[in-house]
Short mmCIF file of N, CA, C and O in Angstrom, two decimals:
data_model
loop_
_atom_site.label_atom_id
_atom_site.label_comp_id
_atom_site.label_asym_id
_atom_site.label_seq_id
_atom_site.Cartn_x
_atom_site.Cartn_y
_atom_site.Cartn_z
N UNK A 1 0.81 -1.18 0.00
CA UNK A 1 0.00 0.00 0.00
C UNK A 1 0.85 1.24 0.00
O UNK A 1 2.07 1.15 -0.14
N UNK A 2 0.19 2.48 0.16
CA UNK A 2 0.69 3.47 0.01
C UNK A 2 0.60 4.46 -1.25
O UNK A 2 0.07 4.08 -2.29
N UNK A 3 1.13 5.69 -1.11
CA UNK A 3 0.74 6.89 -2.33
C UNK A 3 2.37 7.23 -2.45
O UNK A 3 3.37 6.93 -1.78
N UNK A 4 2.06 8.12 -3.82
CA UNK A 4 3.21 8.90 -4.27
C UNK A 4 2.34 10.03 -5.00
O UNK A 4 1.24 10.08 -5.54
N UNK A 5 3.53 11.02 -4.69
CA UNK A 5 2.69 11.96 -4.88
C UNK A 5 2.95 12.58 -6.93
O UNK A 5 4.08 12.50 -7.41
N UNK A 6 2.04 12.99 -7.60
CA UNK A 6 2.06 12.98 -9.20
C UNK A 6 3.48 14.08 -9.43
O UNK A 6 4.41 14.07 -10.24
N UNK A 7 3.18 14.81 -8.53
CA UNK A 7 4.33 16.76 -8.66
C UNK A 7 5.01 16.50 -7.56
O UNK A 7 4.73 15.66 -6.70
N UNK A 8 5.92 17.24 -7.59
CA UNK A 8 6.61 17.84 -6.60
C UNK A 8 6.42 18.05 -5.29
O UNK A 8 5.49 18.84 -5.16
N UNK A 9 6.86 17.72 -4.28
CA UNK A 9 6.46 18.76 -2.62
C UNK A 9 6.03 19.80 -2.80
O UNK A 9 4.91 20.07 -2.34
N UNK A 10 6.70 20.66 -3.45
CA UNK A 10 7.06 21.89 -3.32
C UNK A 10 5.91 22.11 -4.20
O UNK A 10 5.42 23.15 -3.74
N UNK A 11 5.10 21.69 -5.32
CA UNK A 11 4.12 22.33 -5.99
C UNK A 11 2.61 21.67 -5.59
O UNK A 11 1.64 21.76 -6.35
N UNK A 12 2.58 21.07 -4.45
CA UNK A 12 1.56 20.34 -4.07
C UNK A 12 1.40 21.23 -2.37
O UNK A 12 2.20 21.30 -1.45
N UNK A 13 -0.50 22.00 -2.58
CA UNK A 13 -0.50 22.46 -1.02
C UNK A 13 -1.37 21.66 -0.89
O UNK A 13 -1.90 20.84 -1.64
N UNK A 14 -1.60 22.18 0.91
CA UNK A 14 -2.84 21.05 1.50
C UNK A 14 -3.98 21.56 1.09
O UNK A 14 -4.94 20.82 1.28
N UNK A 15 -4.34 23.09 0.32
CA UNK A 15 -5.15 22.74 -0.48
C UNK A 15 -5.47 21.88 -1.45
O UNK A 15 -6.60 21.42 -1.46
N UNK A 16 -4.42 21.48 -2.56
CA UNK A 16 -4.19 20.43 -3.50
C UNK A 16 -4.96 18.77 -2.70
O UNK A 16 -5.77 17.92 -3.07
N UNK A 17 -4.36 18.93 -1.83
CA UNK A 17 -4.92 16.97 -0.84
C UNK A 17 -6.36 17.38 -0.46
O UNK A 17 -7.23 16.52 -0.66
N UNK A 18 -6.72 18.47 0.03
CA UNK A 18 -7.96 18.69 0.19
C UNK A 18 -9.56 18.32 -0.89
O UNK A 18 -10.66 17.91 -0.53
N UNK A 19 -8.99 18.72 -2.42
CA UNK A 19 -9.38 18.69 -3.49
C UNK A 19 -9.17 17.11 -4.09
O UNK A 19 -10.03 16.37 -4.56
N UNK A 20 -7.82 16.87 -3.93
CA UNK A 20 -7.61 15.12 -4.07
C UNK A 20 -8.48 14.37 -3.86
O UNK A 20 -8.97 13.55 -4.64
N UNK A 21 -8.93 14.71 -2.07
CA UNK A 21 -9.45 13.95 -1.13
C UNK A 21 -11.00 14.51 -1.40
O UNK A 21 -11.73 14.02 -0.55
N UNK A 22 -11.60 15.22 -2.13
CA UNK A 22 -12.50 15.31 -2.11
C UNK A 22 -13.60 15.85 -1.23
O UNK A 22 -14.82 15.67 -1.27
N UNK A 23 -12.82 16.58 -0.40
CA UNK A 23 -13.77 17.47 0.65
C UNK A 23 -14.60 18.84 0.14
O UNK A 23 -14.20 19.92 -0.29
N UNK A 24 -16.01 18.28 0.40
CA UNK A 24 -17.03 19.73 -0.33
C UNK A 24 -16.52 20.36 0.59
O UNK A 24 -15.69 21.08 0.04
N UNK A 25 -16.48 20.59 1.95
CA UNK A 25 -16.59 21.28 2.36
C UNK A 25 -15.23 21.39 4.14
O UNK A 25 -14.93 20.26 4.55
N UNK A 26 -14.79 22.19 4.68
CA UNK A 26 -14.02 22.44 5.39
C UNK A 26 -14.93 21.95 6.67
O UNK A 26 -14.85 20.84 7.19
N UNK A 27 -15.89 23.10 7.09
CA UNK A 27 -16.83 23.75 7.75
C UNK A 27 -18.27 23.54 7.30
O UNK A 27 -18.58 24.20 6.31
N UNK A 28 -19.37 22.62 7.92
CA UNK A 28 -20.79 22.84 8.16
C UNK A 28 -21.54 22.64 8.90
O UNK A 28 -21.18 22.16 9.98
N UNK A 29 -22.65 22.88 8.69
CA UNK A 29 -23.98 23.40 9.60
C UNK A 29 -24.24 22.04 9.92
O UNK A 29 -23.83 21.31 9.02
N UNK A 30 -24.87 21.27 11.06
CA UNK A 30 -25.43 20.03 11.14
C UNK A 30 -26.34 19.95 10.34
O UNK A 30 -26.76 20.96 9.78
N UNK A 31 -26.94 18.50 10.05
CA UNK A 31 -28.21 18.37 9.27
C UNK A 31 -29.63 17.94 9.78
O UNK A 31 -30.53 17.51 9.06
N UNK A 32 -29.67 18.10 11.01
CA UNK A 32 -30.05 18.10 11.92
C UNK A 32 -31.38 18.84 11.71
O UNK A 32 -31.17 19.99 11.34
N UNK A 33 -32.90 18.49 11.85
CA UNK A 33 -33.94 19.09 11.66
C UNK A 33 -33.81 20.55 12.51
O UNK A 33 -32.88 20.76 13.28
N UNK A 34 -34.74 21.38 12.28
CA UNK A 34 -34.57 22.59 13.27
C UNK A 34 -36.00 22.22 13.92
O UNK A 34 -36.94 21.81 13.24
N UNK A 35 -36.04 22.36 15.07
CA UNK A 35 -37.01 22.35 15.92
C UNK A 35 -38.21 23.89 15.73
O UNK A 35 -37.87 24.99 16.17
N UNK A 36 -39.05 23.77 15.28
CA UNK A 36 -40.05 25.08 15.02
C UNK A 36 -40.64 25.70 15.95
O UNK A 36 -41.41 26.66 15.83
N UNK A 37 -40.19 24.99 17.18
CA UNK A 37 -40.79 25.17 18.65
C UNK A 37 -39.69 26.22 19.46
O UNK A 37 -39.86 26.99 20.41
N UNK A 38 -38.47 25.87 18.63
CA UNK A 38 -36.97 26.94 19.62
C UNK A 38 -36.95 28.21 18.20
O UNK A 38 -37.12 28.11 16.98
N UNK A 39 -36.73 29.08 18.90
CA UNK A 39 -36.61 30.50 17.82
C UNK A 39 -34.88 30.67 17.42
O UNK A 39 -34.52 31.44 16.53
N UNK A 40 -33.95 29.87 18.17
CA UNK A 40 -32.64 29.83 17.95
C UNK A 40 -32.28 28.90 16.91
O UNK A 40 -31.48 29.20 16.02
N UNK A 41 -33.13 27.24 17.04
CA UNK A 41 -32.53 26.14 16.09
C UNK A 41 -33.46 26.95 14.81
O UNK A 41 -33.42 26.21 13.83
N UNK A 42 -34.15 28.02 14.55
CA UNK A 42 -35.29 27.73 13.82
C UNK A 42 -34.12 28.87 12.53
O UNK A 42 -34.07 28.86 11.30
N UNK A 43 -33.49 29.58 13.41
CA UNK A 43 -32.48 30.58 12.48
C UNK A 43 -30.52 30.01 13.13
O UNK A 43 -29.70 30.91 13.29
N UNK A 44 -30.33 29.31 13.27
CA UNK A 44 -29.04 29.55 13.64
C UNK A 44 -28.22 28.43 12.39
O UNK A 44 -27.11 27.98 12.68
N UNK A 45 -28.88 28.05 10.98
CA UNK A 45 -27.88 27.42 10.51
C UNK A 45 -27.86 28.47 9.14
O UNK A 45 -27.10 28.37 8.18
N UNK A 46 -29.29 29.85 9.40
CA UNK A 46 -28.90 30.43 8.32
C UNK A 46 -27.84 31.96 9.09
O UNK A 46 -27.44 32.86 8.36
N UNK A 47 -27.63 31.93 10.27
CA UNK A 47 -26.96 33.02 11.07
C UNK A 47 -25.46 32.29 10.61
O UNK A 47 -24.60 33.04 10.15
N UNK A 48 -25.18 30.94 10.73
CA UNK A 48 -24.17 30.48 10.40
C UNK A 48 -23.28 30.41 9.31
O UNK A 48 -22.10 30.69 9.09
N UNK A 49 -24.27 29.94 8.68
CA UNK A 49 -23.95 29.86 7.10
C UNK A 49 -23.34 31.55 6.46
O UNK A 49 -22.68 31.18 5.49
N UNK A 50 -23.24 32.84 6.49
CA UNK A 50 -22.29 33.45 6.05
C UNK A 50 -20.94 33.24 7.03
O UNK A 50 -19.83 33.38 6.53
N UNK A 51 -21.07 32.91 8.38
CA UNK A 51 -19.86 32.40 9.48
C UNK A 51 -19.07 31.75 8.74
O UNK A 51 -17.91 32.11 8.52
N UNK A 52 -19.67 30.63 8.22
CA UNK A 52 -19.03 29.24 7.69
C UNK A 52 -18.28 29.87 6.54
O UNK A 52 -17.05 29.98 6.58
N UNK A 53 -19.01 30.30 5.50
CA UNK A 53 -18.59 30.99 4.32
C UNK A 53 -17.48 31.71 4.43
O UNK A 53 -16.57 31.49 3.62
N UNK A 54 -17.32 32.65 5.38
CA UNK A 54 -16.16 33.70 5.53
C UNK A 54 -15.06 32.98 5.92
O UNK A 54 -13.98 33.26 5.39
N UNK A 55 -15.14 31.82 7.02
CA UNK A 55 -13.97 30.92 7.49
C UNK A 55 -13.56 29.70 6.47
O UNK A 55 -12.41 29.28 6.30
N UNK A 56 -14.94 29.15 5.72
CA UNK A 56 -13.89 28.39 4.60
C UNK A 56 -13.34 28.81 3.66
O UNK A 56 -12.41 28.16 3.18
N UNK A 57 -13.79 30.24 2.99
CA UNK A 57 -12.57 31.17 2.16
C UNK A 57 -11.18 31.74 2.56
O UNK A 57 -10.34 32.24 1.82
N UNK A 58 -11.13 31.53 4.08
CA UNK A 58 -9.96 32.25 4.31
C UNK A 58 -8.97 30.82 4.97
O UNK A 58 -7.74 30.91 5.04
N UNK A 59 -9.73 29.51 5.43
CA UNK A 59 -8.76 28.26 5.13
C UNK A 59 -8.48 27.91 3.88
O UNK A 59 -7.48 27.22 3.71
N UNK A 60 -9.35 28.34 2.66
CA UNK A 60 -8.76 27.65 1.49
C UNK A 60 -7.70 28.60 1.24
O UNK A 60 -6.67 28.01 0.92
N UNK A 61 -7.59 29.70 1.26
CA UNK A 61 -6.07 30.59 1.13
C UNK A 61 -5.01 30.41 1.79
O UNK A 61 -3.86 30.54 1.36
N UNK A 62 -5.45 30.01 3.16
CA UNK A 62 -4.24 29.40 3.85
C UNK A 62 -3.80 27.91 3.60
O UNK A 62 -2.65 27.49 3.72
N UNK A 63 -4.87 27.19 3.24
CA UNK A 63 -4.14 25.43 3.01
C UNK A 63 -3.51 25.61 1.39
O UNK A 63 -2.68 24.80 0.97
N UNK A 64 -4.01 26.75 0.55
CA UNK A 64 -3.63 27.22 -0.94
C UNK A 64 -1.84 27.51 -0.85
O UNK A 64 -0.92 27.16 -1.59
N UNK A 65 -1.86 28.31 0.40
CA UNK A 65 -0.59 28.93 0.54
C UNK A 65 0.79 27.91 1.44
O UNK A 65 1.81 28.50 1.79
N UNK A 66 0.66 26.52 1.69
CA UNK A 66 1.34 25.80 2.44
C UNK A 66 1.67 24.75 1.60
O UNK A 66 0.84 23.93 1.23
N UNK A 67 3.18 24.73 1.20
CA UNK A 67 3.03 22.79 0.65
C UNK A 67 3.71 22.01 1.43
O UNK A 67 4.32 22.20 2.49
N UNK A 68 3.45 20.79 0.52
CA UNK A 68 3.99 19.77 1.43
C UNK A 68 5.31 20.08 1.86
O UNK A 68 5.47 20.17 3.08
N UNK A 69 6.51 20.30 0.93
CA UNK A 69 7.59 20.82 0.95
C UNK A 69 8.20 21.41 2.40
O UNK A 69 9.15 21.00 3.07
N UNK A 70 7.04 22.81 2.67
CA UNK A 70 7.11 23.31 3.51
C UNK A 70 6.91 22.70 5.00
O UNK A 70 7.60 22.86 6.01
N UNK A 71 5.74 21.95 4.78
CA UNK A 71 5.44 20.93 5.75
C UNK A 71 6.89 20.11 6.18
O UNK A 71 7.52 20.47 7.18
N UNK A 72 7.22 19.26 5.54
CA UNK A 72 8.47 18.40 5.86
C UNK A 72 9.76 19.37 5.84
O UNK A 72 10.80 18.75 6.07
N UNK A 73 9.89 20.42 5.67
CA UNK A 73 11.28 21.20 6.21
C UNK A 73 11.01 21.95 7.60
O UNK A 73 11.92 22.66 8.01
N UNK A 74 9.71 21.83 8.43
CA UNK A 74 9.34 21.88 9.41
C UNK A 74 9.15 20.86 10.34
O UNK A 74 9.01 20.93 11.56
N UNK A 75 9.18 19.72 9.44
CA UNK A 75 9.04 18.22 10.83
C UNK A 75 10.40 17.82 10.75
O UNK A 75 10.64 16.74 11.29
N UNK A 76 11.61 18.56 10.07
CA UNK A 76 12.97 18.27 10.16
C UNK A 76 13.87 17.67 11.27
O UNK A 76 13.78 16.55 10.76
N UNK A 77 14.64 17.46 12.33
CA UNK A 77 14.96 17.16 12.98
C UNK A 77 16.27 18.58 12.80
O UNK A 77 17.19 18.68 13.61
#
């Protein structure tokens, strides 16, 4: 078993494995019914949802901006 990677360290970020790996999404809302009886579950996944939005645009710039490369000249000894 095991992977190799197609490019380079250095031209592969953890955005790149993110996209590999197939993640829609970083950050979401449960799926969880909202209760029509609480006035909080009834709005808090659309209060969220620009939350979510603003924090998974600014991890995809940061996992965009890190490669592997960088990664392993940091777990160096």
């Amino acid at each position: 078993g095991g992977s190799r990677l197609a490019r380079s360290p250095a031209r592969v970020t953890l955005w790149d494995l993110c996209v590999a790996l197939e993640e829609e999404h970083l950050f979401a809302v449960h799926r969880n019914a909202e209760n029509p009886l609480c006035p909080v579950s009834c709005r808090m996944k659309r209060a969220l949802a620009a939350v979510f939005a603003d924090v998974e645009r600014a991890a995809r710039r940061r996992l965009a901006a890190v490669t592997i490369a960088e990664l392993l000249e940091d777990c160096a000894p």
